[in-house]
Structures are given as structure tokens and as C-alpha cells.
CSV table of C-alpha atoms in Angstrom, one decimal:
chain,number,residue,atom,x,y,z
A,1,MET,CA,30.8,-8.4,-12.2
A,2,LEU,CA,32.7,-10.7,-9.8
A,3,SER,CA,32.7,-13.5,-12.4
A,4,LEU,CA,34.2,-11.3,-14.8
A,5,CYS,CA,37.0,-10.1,-12.4
A,6,VAL,CA,37.8,-13.8,-11.7
A,7,PHE,CA,38.0,-14.6,-15.4
A,8,VAL,CA,40.1,-11.7,-16.2
A,9,THR,CA,42.4,-12.3,-13.3
A,10,SER,CA,42.9,-15.9,-14.3
A,11,LEU,CA,43.5,-15.1,-17.9
A,12,HIS,CA,46.1,-12.6,-17.2
A,13,PHE,CA,47.7,-14.8,-14.5
A,14,LEU,CA,48.1,-17.9,-16.8
A,15,LEU,CA,49.1,-15.9,-20.0
A,16,ASP,CA,51.6,-13.8,-18.2
A,17,ARG,CA,53.1,-16.9,-16.7
A,18,ARG,CA,53.5,-18.6,-20.0
A,19,ARG,CA,54.7,-15.5,-21.7
A,20,THR,CA,57.3,-15.3,-19.0
A,21,GLU,CA,58.4,-18.9,-19.7
A,22,LEU,CA,58.4,-18.4,-23.3
A,23,ALA,CA,60.6,-15.3,-23.2
A,24,GLY,CA,63.1,-17.1,-21.0
A,25,ASN,CA,63.2,-20.3,-23.2
A,26,LEU,CA,63.8,-18.1,-26.3
A,27,ARG,CA,66.5,-16.3,-24.7
A,28,ASN,CA,68.3,-19.5,-23.5
A,29,ILE,CA,67.8,-21.3,-26.9
A,30,THR,CA,69.0,-18.2,-28.9
A,31,GLU,CA,72.2,-18.0,-26.8
A,32,ILE,CA,72.9,-21.7,-27.3
A,33,PHE,CA,71.9,-21.7,-31.1
A,34,LEU,CA,74.4,-18.8,-31.7
A,35,GLU,CA,77.1,-20.7,-29.9
A,36,GLU,CA,76.3,-23.9,-32.1
A,37,VAL,CA,76.5,-21.7,-35.3
A,38,ALA,CA,79.7,-20.0,-34.2
A,39,ASP,CA,81.4,-23.6,-33.6
A,40,GLY,CA,80.7,-24.1,-37.5
A,41,HIS,CA,77.3,-25.7,-37.4
A,42,ASP,CA,74.8,-24.9,-40.1
A,43,PRO,CA,71.9,-23.0,-38.8
A,44,THR,CA,69.6,-24.8,-41.2
A,45,ASP,CA,70.6,-28.1,-39.8
A,46,PRO,CA,67.5,-29.6,-38.1
A,47,ASN,CA,69.8,-31.5,-35.8
A,48,VAL,CA,70.8,-28.3,-34.2
A,49,LEU,CA,67.3,-27.5,-33.3
A,50,TRP,CA,66.3,-31.0,-32.1
A,51,GLU,CA,69.3,-30.8,-29.7
A,52,LEU,CA,67.8,-27.6,-28.3
A,53,SER,CA,64.2,-29.0,-28.1
A,54,THR,CA,63.8,-30.2,-24.6
A,55,ASP,CA,60.0,-29.5,-24.1
A,56,ASP,CA,57.1,-31.4,-25.8
A,57,ASP,CA,54.9,-28.2,-25.7
A,58,ILE,CA,57.6,-26.2,-27.7
A,59,VAL,CA,58.3,-26.1,-31.4
A,60,LEU,CA,61.5,-24.4,-32.7
A,61,LEU,CA,61.5,-23.0,-36.2
A,62,PHE,CA,64.5,-21.2,-38.0
A,63,LEU,CA,63.1,-18.9,-40.8
A,64,THR,CA,65.2,-17.6,-43.6
A,65,SER,CA,65.3,-13.9,-44.6
A,66,ASP,CA,62.2,-14.5,-47.1
A,67,GLY,CA,60.1,-16.2,-44.2
A,68,THR,CA,60.8,-19.8,-45.4
A,69,VAL,CA,61.0,-22.6,-42.8
A,70,ALA,CA,64.7,-23.9,-43.1
A,71,SER,CA,64.5,-26.2,-40.2
A,72,ARG,CA,62.1,-27.1,-37.3
A,73,ALA,CA,62.0,-29.3,-34.5
A,74,GLY,CA,59.0,-30.3,-32.1
A,75,TYR,CA,56.3,-32.8,-31.8
A,76,PHE,CA,53.2,-31.0,-33.1
A,77,GLU,CA,52.5,-29.3,-36.4
A,78,VAL,CA,52.6,-25.5,-36.7
A,79,ASP,CA,51.7,-23.3,-39.8
A,80,ALA,CA,54.4,-20.7,-39.6
A,81,ALA,CA,52.9,-18.8,-42.4
A,82,SER,CA,49.7,-18.1,-40.4
A,83,ILE,CA,51.4,-16.8,-37.5
A,84,PRO,CA,51.5,-13.0,-37.1
A,85,ASP,CA,54.7,-11.1,-37.0
A,86,CYS,CA,56.1,-11.8,-33.7
A,87,VAL,CA,59.8,-10.5,-34.0
A,88,GLY,CA,60.8,-9.2,-30.7
A,89,LYS,CA,57.2,-9.7,-29.2
A,90,ILE,CA,54.9,-12.4,-28.0
A,91,VAL,CA,51.8,-13.0,-29.8
A,92,MET,CA,48.8,-15.4,-29.1
A,93,HIS,CA,47.6,-17.4,-32.2
A,94,LYS,CA,45.1,-20.0,-32.7
A,95,GLU,CA,45.5,-22.6,-35.6
A,96,LYS,CA,42.6,-23.8,-37.8
A,97,ASN,CA,42.6,-27.0,-35.8
A,98,GLY,CA,41.8,-25.1,-32.6
A,99,LEU,CA,45.3,-25.3,-31.2
A,100,ALA,CA,46.2,-22.2,-29.1
A,101,LEU,CA,49.7,-20.9,-29.5
A,102,LEU,CA,52.2,-18.3,-28.1
A,103,ALA,CA,54.9,-17.3,-30.4
A,104,LYS,CA,57.9,-15.1,-30.2
A,105,SER,CA,61.0,-14.8,-32.7
A,106,MET,CA,64.4,-13.0,-32.5
A,107,PRO,CA,66.6,-12.3,-35.5
A,108,VAL,CA,69.9,-14.3,-35.9
A,109,LEU,CA,73.1,-12.4,-37.0
A,110,ILE,CA,76.0,-14.2,-38.2
A,111,ASN,CA,79.3,-12.0,-38.7
A,112,GLY,CA,77.1,-9.0,-38.5
A,113,GLU,CA,74.7,-10.2,-41.2
A,114,PHE,CA,71.1,-11.1,-40.8
A,115,THR,CA,70.7,-14.8,-41.5
A,116,GLY,CA,67.1,-15.4,-40.4
A,117,ASN,CA,64.6,-15.5,-37.4
A,118,LEU,CA,64.6,-18.1,-34.8
A,119,MET,CA,61.1,-18.6,-33.6
A,120,VAL,CA,59.8,-20.3,-30.6
A,121,VAL,CA,56.3,-21.6,-30.5
A,122,LYS,CA,54.6,-22.7,-27.2
A,123,ARG,CA,51.2,-24.6,-27.2
A,124,ILE,CA,48.7,-23.2,-24.6
A,125,ASP,CA,45.8,-25.4,-25.3
A,126,ARG,CA,45.6,-26.7,-21.8
A,127,GLU,CA,45.5,-23.1,-20.5
A,128,TYR,CA,43.0,-22.2,-23.0
A,129,GLU,CA,40.8,-25.1,-22.4
A,130,PHE,CA,40.9,-24.3,-18.6
A,131,LEU,CA,39.8,-20.7,-19.4
A,132,GLU,CA,37.0,-22.0,-21.5
A,133,MET,CA,36.0,-24.2,-18.8
A,134,LEU,CA,36.2,-21.6,-16.2
A,135,ALA,CA,34.1,-19.1,-18.5
A,136,ARG,CA,31.4,-21.9,-18.8
A,137,LEU,CA,31.6,-22.5,-15.2
A,138,LEU,CA,31.2,-18.8,-14.2
A,139,LEU,CA,28.5,-18.4,-16.7
A,140,ALA,CA,26.6,-21.3,-15.3
A,141,LEU,CA,27.1,-19.9,-11.7
A,142,ASN,CA,25.8,-16.6,-12.7
A,143,VAL,CA,22.8,-18.2,-14.4
A,144,CYS,CA,22.2,-20.2,-11.5
A,145,GLY,CA,22.6,-17.4,-9.1
A,146,ALA,CA,20.3,-15.2,-11.2
A,147,LEU,CA,17.6,-17.9,-11.1
A,148,ILE,CA,18.1,-18.4,-7.2
A,149,ALA,CA,18.1,-14.6,-6.7
A,150,LEU,CA,14.7,-14.3,-8.9
A,151,GLY,CA,13.2,-17.2,-6.8
A,152,VAL,CA,14.3,-15.8,-3.5
A,153,GLY,CA,13.2,-12.3,-4.6
A,154,LYS,CA,9.9,-13.5,-5.8
A,155,LEU,CA,9.3,-15.4,-2.4
A,156,ALA,CA,10.5,-12.3,-0.5
A,157,SER,CA,8.3,-10.0,-2.5
A,158,GLN,CA,5.3,-12.0,-2.1
A,159,LYS,CA,5.7,-12.3,1.5
A,160,MET,CA,6.4,-8.5,1.8
A,161,LEU,CA,3.4,-7.9,-0.6
A,162,ALA,CA,1.0,-10.2,1.0
A,163,PRO,CA,-0.7,-7.6,3.3
A,164,LEU,CA,-0.9,-5.3,0.4
A,165,SER,CA,-2.5,-8.0,-1.7
A,166,ALA,CA,-4.9,-8.8,1.1
A,167,ILE,CA,-5.9,-5.1,1.2
A,168,ILE,CA,-6.5,-5.0,-2.7
A,169,ARG,CA,-8.5,-8.3,-2.6
A,170,LYS,CA,-10.6,-6.9,0.4
A,171,ALA,CA,-11.1,-3.5,-1.2
A,172,ARG,CA,-12.1,-5.1,-4.6
A,173,SER,CA,-14.8,-7.1,-2.7
A,174,ILE,CA,-16.4,-4.1,-1.0
A,175,ASP,CA,-19.5,-2.8,-2.9
A,176,SER,CA,-22.7,-0.8,-2.1
A,177,ARG,CA,-24.1,-3.9,-0.3
A,178,SER,CA,-21.1,-4.5,1.9
A,179,LEU,CA,-20.0,-0.9,2.8
A,180,HIS,CA,-19.8,-2.0,6.4
A,181,THR,CA,-16.8,-4.4,5.7
A,182,ARG,CA,-13.5,-3.1,6.7
A,183,VAL,CA,-9.9,-3.7,5.7
A,184,GLU,CA,-8.0,-5.8,8.3
A,185,LEU,CA,-5.3,-3.7,9.9
A,186,PRO,CA,-1.6,-5.2,9.6
A,187,ARG,CA,0.0,-5.9,12.9
A,188,GLU,CA,3.3,-3.9,12.0
A,189,ASP,CA,3.0,-0.1,12.4
A,190,ASP,CA,4.3,0.9,9.0
A,191,GLU,CA,3.0,2.5,5.7
A,192,LEU,CA,0.7,-0.5,4.9
A,193,ARG,CA,-1.1,0.0,8.2
A,194,LEU,CA,-1.4,3.6,7.4
A,195,LEU,CA,-2.8,2.8,4.1
A,196,ALA,CA,-5.3,0.3,5.5
A,197,GLN,CA,-6.5,2.8,8.1
A,198,THR,CA,-6.9,5.5,5.5
A,199,LEU,CA,-9.0,3.0,3.4
A,200,ASN,CA,-11.2,2.3,6.4
A,201,ASP,CA,-11.5,6.0,7.2
A,202,MET,CA,-12.6,6.6,3.4
A,203,LEU,CA,-15.2,3.7,3.7
A,204,ASP,CA,-16.6,5.3,6.8
A,205,ARG,CA,-17.1,8.4,5.1
A,206,VAL,CA,-18.6,6.6,2.0
A,207,GLU,CA,-20.8,4.5,4.1
A,208,ASP,CA,-22.0,7.4,6.0
A,209,ALA,CA,-22.6,9.3,2.7
A,210,PHE,CA,-24.7,6.2,1.4
A,211,ALA,CA,-26.6,6.2,4.7
A,212,ARG,CA,-27.5,9.8,4.4
A,213,GLN,CA,-28.4,9.6,0.9
A,214,GLY,CA,-30.8,6.7,1.7
A,215,GLN,CA,-32.2,8.6,4.6
A,216,PHE,CA,-32.6,11.7,2.4
A,217,THR,CA,-34.4,9.5,-0.3
A,218,GLN,CA,-36.6,8.0,2.3
A,219,ASP,CA,-37.4,11.4,3.8
A,220,ALA,CA,-38.1,13.0,0.5
A,221,SER,CA,-40.4,10.2,-0.4
A,222,HIS,CA,-42.2,10.5,2.8
A,223,GLU,CA,-42.5,14.2,2.3
A,224,LEU,CA,-44.0,13.7,-1.1
A,225,ARG,CA,-46.3,11.0,-0.1
A,226,THR,CA,-48.5,13.2,2.0
A,227,PRO,CA,-49.2,15.8,-0.7
A,228,LEU,CA,-49.7,13.2,-3.5
A,229,ALA,CA,-52.2,11.4,-1.2
A,230,ALA,CA,-54.1,14.7,-0.6
A,231,LEU,CA,-54.0,15.4,-4.5
A,232,GLN,CA,-55.3,11.9,-5.0
A,233,GLY,CA,-58.2,12.3,-2.4
A,234,ASN,CA,-59.1,15.7,-3.8
A,235,ALA,CA,-59.2,14.3,-7.3
A,236,GLU,CA,-61.4,11.6,-6.3
A,237,LEU,CA,-63.8,14.2,-4.7
A,238,LEU,CA,-63.7,16.2,-7.7
A,239,ARG,CA,-64.6,13.0,-9.8
A,240,ARG,CA,-67.4,11.9,-7.6
A,241,TRP,CA,-69.2,15.3,-6.4
A,242,GLY,CA,-67.1,18.2,-7.9
A,243,ARG,CA,-69.0,18.4,-11.1
A,244,ASP,CA,-72.4,19.0,-9.4
A,245,ASP,CA,-71.4,20.8,-6.1
A,246,PRO,CA,-69.6,24.2,-6.5
A,247,ALA,CA,-68.6,24.3,-2.9
A,248,VAL,CA,-66.9,20.9,-3.2
A,249,LEU,CA,-65.2,22.1,-6.5
A,250,ASP,CA,-63.9,25.3,-4.8
A,251,LYS,CA,-62.5,23.4,-1.8
A,252,CYS,CA,-60.9,20.7,-3.7
A,253,VAL,CA,-59.3,23.1,-6.2
A,254,ALA,CA,-57.9,25.1,-3.3
A,255,ALA,CA,-56.5,22.1,-1.7
A,256,ILE,CA,-55.0,20.9,-4.8
A,257,TRP,CA,-53.4,24.4,-5.3
A,258,ARG,CA,-51.9,24.3,-1.9
A,259,GLN,CA,-50.4,20.9,-2.3
A,260,THR,CA,-49.1,21.7,-5.7
A,261,GLU,CA,-47.5,24.9,-4.3
A,262,TYR,CA,-45.9,22.9,-1.4
A,263,MET,CA,-44.6,20.3,-3.8
A,264,THR,CA,-43.2,22.9,-6.1
A,265,HIS,CA,-41.5,24.6,-3.0
A,266,LEU,CA,-40.0,21.3,-1.8
A,267,THR,CA,-38.7,20.5,-5.3
A,268,GLU,CA,-37.0,23.7,-5.6
A,269,ASN,CA,-35.2,23.3,-2.4
A,270,LEU,CA,-34.1,19.8,-3.4
A,271,LEU,CA,-32.9,21.3,-6.6
A,272,PHE,CA,-31.0,24.0,-4.8
A,273,LEU,CA,-29.4,21.4,-2.4
A,274,THR,CA,-28.2,19.3,-5.5
A,275,ARG,CA,-26.6,22.2,-7.2
A,276,GLY,CA,-24.9,23.3,-3.8
A,277,ASP,CA,-23.6,19.5,-3.4
A,278,HIS,CA,-22.2,19.6,-7.0
A,279,GLY,CA,-20.7,23.0,-6.7
A,280,SER,CA,-22.7,24.3,-9.7
A,281,GLN,CA,-24.5,27.1,-7.7
A,282,ALA,CA,-23.3,30.3,-9.4
A,283,LEU,CA,-22.4,33.3,-7.0
A,284,GLU,CA,-22.5,37.0,-7.6
A,285,LYS,CA,-20.8,38.7,-4.7
A,286,LYS,CA,-20.7,42.4,-4.3
A,287,ALA,CA,-20.5,44.8,-1.4
A,288,VAL,CA,-23.8,44.8,0.5
A,289,ASP,CA,-24.7,47.6,2.9
A,290,ILE,CA,-26.2,45.4,5.6
A,291,SER,CA,-27.9,48.1,7.5
A,292,ARG,CA,-30.0,49.1,4.4
A,293,PHE,CA,-30.4,45.4,3.5
A,294,LEU,CA,-31.9,44.5,6.9
A,295,ASP,CA,-34.2,47.4,6.8
A,296,ASP,CA,-35.7,46.3,3.5
A,297,LEU,CA,-35.9,42.8,4.4
A,298,LEU,CA,-37.7,43.3,7.7
A,299,ALA,CA,-40.1,45.8,6.3
A,300,GLU,CA,-41.1,43.1,3.8
A,301,ARG,CA,-41.5,40.4,6.6
A,302,ARG,CA,-43.6,42.9,8.7
A,303,GLU,CA,-46.1,43.0,5.9
A,304,ILE,CA,-46.2,39.2,5.5
A,305,ASP,CA,-46.1,38.4,9.3
A,306,PRO,CA,-47.7,41.2,11.3
A,307,ALA,CA,-48.2,38.9,14.3
A,308,HIS,CA,-44.6,39.2,15.4
A,309,PRO,CA,-42.5,42.4,16.1
A,310,TYR,CA,-39.4,42.4,13.9
A,311,GLU,CA,-36.4,44.4,15.3
A,312,ALA,CA,-33.0,45.3,13.7
A,313,GLN,CA,-29.9,46.5,14.9
A,314,ALA,CA,-26.9,47.2,12.8
A,315,GLU,CA,-23.9,49.6,12.5
A,316,ALA,CA,-24.5,52.4,9.9
A,317,GLY,CA,-22.3,51.9,6.7
A,318,LEU,CA,-21.2,48.3,7.7
A,319,ARG,CA,-20.8,46.3,4.5
A,320,VAL,CA,-20.2,42.7,3.8
A,321,TYR,CA,-19.1,41.0,0.6
A,322,ALA,CA,-21.6,38.5,-0.3
A,323,ASP,CA,-24.1,37.3,-2.8
A,324,GLU,CA,-27.2,39.5,-2.0
A,325,SER,CA,-29.8,37.2,-3.4
A,326,LEU,CA,-28.6,34.0,-1.6
A,327,LEU,CA,-28.0,36.1,1.6
A,328,ARG,CA,-31.6,37.4,1.3
A,329,GLN,CA,-32.8,33.7,0.8
A,330,LEU,CA,-30.9,32.5,3.8
A,331,LEU,CA,-32.3,35.2,6.2
A,332,LEU,CA,-35.8,34.7,4.8
A,333,ILE,CA,-35.6,31.0,5.8
A,334,LEU,CA,-34.1,31.8,9.1
A,335,LEU,CA,-36.8,34.4,9.8
A,336,ASP,CA,-39.6,32.1,8.6
A,337,ASN,CA,-38.5,29.4,10.9
A,338,ALA,CA,-38.3,31.8,13.8
A,339,ALA,CA,-41.9,33.0,12.9
A,340,ARG,CA,-43.2,29.6,12.8
A,341,TYR,CA,-42.0,28.5,16.3
A,342,THR,CA,-42.5,31.9,18.0
A,343,PRO,CA,-45.8,32.4,19.7
A,344,THR,CA,-47.9,35.5,18.6
A,345,GLY,CA,-46.4,38.7,19.9
A,346,GLY,CA,-43.0,37.2,20.4
A,347,ALA,CA,-40.2,39.3,19.1
A,348,ILE,CA,-37.7,38.3,16.4
A,349,ARG,CA,-34.5,40.4,16.6
A,350,VAL,CA,-31.8,40.8,13.8
A,351,SER,CA,-28.5,42.2,14.8
A,352,VAL,CA,-25.1,42.8,13.2
A,353,ALA,CA,-21.9,43.8,15.1
A,354,SER,CA,-18.3,43.8,13.9
A,355,ASP,CA,-14.8,44.1,15.3
A,356,GLU,CA,-11.2,43.6,14.0
A,357,ASN,CA,-11.8,39.8,13.5
A,358,GLY,CA,-14.9,40.1,11.2
A,359,ALA,CA,-18.9,40.8,11.5
A,360,CYS,CA,-21.6,38.7,13.2
A,361,LEU,CA,-25.2,38.7,12.1
A,362,SER,CA,-27.6,37.1,14.6
A,363,VAL,CA,-31.3,36.0,14.4
A,364,ARG,CA,-33.0,35.7,17.7
A,365,ASP,CA,-36.5,34.5,18.6
A,366,GLU,CA,-38.6,33.8,21.7
A,367,GLY,CA,-40.0,30.4,20.5
A,368,CYS,CA,-40.1,27.0,21.9
A,369,GLY,CA,-36.3,26.5,21.7
A,370,VAL,CA,-34.3,23.3,20.8
A,371,PRO,CA,-33.1,20.9,23.6
A,372,ALA,CA,-29.3,21.1,23.9
A,373,ASP,CA,-28.9,17.5,23.0
A,374,GLN,CA,-30.5,18.0,19.7
A,375,LEU,CA,-28.8,21.1,18.6
A,376,GLU,CA,-26.3,19.4,16.3
A,377,ASN,CA,-29.2,17.7,14.3
A,378,ILE,CA,-31.2,20.7,13.4
A,379,PHE,CA,-29.4,21.3,10.2
A,380,GLU,CA,-29.9,17.7,8.9
A,381,ARG,CA,-32.3,17.3,6.1
A,382,PHE,CA,-35.9,16.9,7.1
A,383,TYR,CA,-35.1,16.7,10.8
A,384,ARG,CA,-37.7,17.6,13.2
A,385,VAL,CA,-37.2,18.0,16.9
A,386,ASP,CA,-40.8,17.0,17.6
A,387,LYS,CA,-41.8,14.4,15.3
A,388,ALA,CA,-45.6,15.2,15.9
A,389,ARG,CA,-45.5,18.7,14.6
A,390,ASP,CA,-47.6,19.8,11.8
A,391,ARG,CA,-46.3,19.2,8.4
A,392,ARG,CA,-46.3,23.0,7.5
A,393,HIS,CA,-43.3,23.1,9.8
A,394,ARG,CA,-41.4,20.1,8.4
A,395,ALA,CA,-39.7,21.9,5.6
A,396,GLY,CA,-37.8,24.3,7.8
A,397,ALA,CA,-34.9,22.0,8.7
A,398,LEU,CA,-34.5,21.1,5.0
A,399,HIS,CA,-34.3,25.0,4.2
A,400,CYS,CA,-31.8,25.3,7.0
A,401,GLN,CA,-29.7,22.3,5.9
A,402,ASN,CA,-29.7,23.6,2.3
A,403,HIS,CA,-28.4,27.0,3.2
A,404,ARG,CA,-26.0,25.7,5.9
A,405,ALA,CA,-24.5,23.5,3.2
A,406,HIS,CA,-24.3,26.4,0.7
A,407,ALA,CA,-22.8,28.7,3.3
A,408,ARG,CA,-20.1,26.1,4.1
A,409,GLN,CA,-19.2,25.1,0.4
A,410,ARG,CA,-20.0,28.1,-1.8
A,411,HIS,CA,-20.5,31.0,0.5
A,412,PRO,CA,-18.1,30.4,3.3
A,413,CYS,CA,-19.8,32.1,6.2
A,414,PRO,CA,-20.4,29.5,9.1
A,415,ILE,CA,-23.7,29.3,10.8
A,416,THR,CA,-23.7,28.5,14.5
A,417,GLU,CA,-26.6,28.1,16.8
A,418,TRP,CA,-27.2,27.7,20.5
A,419,PRO,CA,-30.1,28.4,22.9
A,420,ARG,CA,-30.3,31.9,24.3
A,421,PRO,CA,-29.0,32.2,27.8
A,422,ALA,CA,-31.6,32.7,30.5
A,423,ARG,CA,-30.9,36.3,31.1
A,424,ASP,CA,-31.8,37.1,27.5
A,425,ARG,CA,-35.1,35.6,27.4
A,426,PRO,CA,-38.6,35.7,29.4
A,427,SER,CA,-38.7,32.9,31.8
A,428,SER,CA,-41.7,31.3,30.1
A,429,ARG,CA,-39.8,31.2,26.7
A,430,LYS,CA,-36.9,29.4,25.5
A,431,GLY,CA,-36.0,30.8,22.0
A,432,ILE,CA,-32.9,30.2,19.9
A,433,ALA,CA,-30.1,32.4,18.4
A,434,LEU,CA,-28.5,31.5,15.1
A,435,TYR,CA,-25.2,33.4,14.2
A,436,LEU,CA,-23.8,34.1,10.6
A,437,LEU,CA,-20.1,34.9,10.7
A,438,PHE,CA,-18.2,37.1,8.2
A,439,ALA,CA,-14.5,36.9,8.3
A,440,ALA,CA,-12.4,40.1,8.0
A,441,THR,CA,-10.4,40.4,4.8
A,442,ALA,CA,-6.9,41.7,4.4
A,443,PHE,CA,-8.2,44.6,2.4
A,444,PRO,CA,-8.0,48.2,3.6
A,445,GLU,CA,-10.7,49.5,5.8
A,446,SER,CA,-12.8,50.8,2.8
A,447,ARG,CA,-13.3,47.1,1.8
A,448,PRO,CA,-16.1,45.0,3.2
A,449,PHE,CA,-16.0,42.0,5.4
A,450,CYS,CA,-16.0,38.9,3.2
A,451,ALA,CA,-18.6,36.3,3.5
């Protein structure tokens, strides 16, 4: 844009200057020419024009009324017929040989009669060549400037994007075998540092997920190894002595049945957990009368587990909005865990209370309890507080973890847990309480709390 302005300004300056000179020359020459004609000289006499020609860059032409050149004076050839109409105006013309010209003519009147036109032609080839040279120079400067700008811009962009390129290279080099690698944080506190920190945070989560997945696979394999070994041992007993000894046959078949039932139960839990992780577990929520629901559930538990007294306390008519089947399955798991670790005769209590913020369902036992430093781990898959406990108690943590994940992701009613306060338990028992929270909805009072 600047080059164009320079070129246009130079063009107008030079041409305007030459036009002004040409107009002045024509005016002076015309006055002298008319005086010579008034003194009796023939307007077609070339000597008259030669006397007026004082500039080597000017050609004087006298054209008759039909446009024929009657006389001329000048040191370069001009094709008058190719020059556009220039009577009373200045025109720019370029000859076939490349000569650039400015031309202007004025009518000549003798005794009031039109005799012809006096034309002054001025060559401007030097100005034209200068303008061409200026145009080439400006074009070259623009090209060089563009190339320099591209080079400087490329270097600057490479320097500016070097941290981003380093982040990209580092991110591409990270795979499942190098999840511990992290992107180096740029020193400047800007968006690139924020991006690198975000990638590192994401890698932390991915590494943790891989570690959990590997641990889960290891724990699942460990859980399946024991029943498979038992199945193999009983099958070997059957192969050796089971055909001839009915007692061995019955014992082995019963053991195989128990191990198969355990593996089926474990597989169903793993499948349920996978569905919950992928969000494919379908929910059928509806209003559930929690008081009636607990009465039916605890009646079933009393028949299955007569060794523990089950107590229920719930507000009459209180309803929650939940998937009844999954809520039942969740409470059965919590009650089963409570029964596993509560001594015979120890009470298991289920209570529900509500206020303006929602409803809270609690499950309390009088069992061995959980140390405070291990409370945050009890919902991890296959986690056991006491590693030496019998395997029949091992699946409990997996059950709790399955349903905690389900409650958080698909059935949002958070589970919390903490040991019972000392005033709420016998001195010889610790126990634990788990709470299932139902948030209050914005619906009228006739609508239930929403799980």
C-alpha cells in the first residue's frame, strides 16, 4: 500500500509538472505565432515554427482544417495522425516505437476564420522511464520485504510455538508403557503452561485408571484362582475315587456346586460393574414407599439370617423416587455385609429420616468396625481390611464398590460411612454406619424425594 502511494504520488507530480510546462509553452508559442501571421507570414511556412522551437523535447505542428500536417519543427518524429484529439486539452500518448508524449493543440483564427490547429508535442520518455524504474524498484522492494517478513515471521512463529511443539512431541511419545512420563511445564505463566498442566492432570487420571484396571484384573484373577483350584481338586478326587465311593462323590459334587455358585455370583457382580462404568445400566425409577419397602426387605432377611435381630425405623408414608430393584439389591448387600461381620445376637438397624433438605437412610451394625485410617478404602474393588479373613467375606467390598459406583453415576444418591460414635455402641463392639442420602426435589410436597 505504501509503495502504491509512492508511485501514484510520483506519477501525479511528474505529469502535472510536465502538463503545466506544456500548457505554458503552448500559450506563449501561440501568441508569438499569431503575431507572426499578423505581420504577413504564411502560417504553413516551416521557418515560422522553427523560429519558435527552442526546446529539443518539443515538436511544433501546424495542422490544416482537414488534419493534414502543413508544417512542423522539432528534432524527433511524431505521427500526428495517431495522436488522439487534444484540442484545448492535454493528452498522453505513446508512439509505436515506445516514445511517451504529451500533446495539446489550440485553434488558429485569422481574420475571424478558422485556419487550422497549432499543436505542441512534448516528449516525456525520461519521466516515463523513471516511473517504470520506480515501479520495478518498488515491486522488488515489496517482494524482498515480503520474503524478509515471511522469514522473520517463520522464525518468530517457530520460537513462539517451540514450547507447543515440545508438548506435542512429548504427548505423542507417551503410551501405555510410559504413562508415568509428564509434559515439561513452560517457565512462562501463560496459556501454554495451563495447557501443559491440563495434559499432566489428564495423564494423572489416565495413569490412575490404568493402575486401577491392572489392580482390578489382578484381584479378579486372584479371586477366580481359588475356586478354579478347588474345582480342579474336586474333579481329580472324582476321577480317582468318586466312581466307587458315594460319600466322596457327594462331597465333591457339593463342593463343586458351591464353587460354581460363588463364581457365578462373582461374574454377575463384575458384569454389573462393567455396565455401570459404561452407563448402560437401565433405570426404572418410581415412587417407593420406603416404610413398606423396609418392612418387606427385613422380613426376608429375618428368615435368611435368624442369628441377628433386624430393626427398622421409618416415617410412615415417606416416599423416595428410585429404582426399586436396584435399591433393594443395594440394601441387601449392605445388610449382608453387616451380618457377615456382626457377632451372633448383634443388632442390625435400618432407619430413615427426612427434613427440608432430603431423606437419609442409614444401616448400622455392631460388628468389628473399620479402622478410621482405612475408611476411604472400603469401597475399592476386592479391598479387605483384614487380608487374612475368610474368602467368603471377600466379595463384600466388591459388592459395595459396585453399588457405590452405581449410586454415584446412574442413581445419584451418595453413600457415606463412618464408625459409630462411642455413645451409640456397646463398649465391646465397634460397628459401622452407612448412610444413603436422597436429595429433596423442587416438586410439591406430594412428590417424593429423588434419589
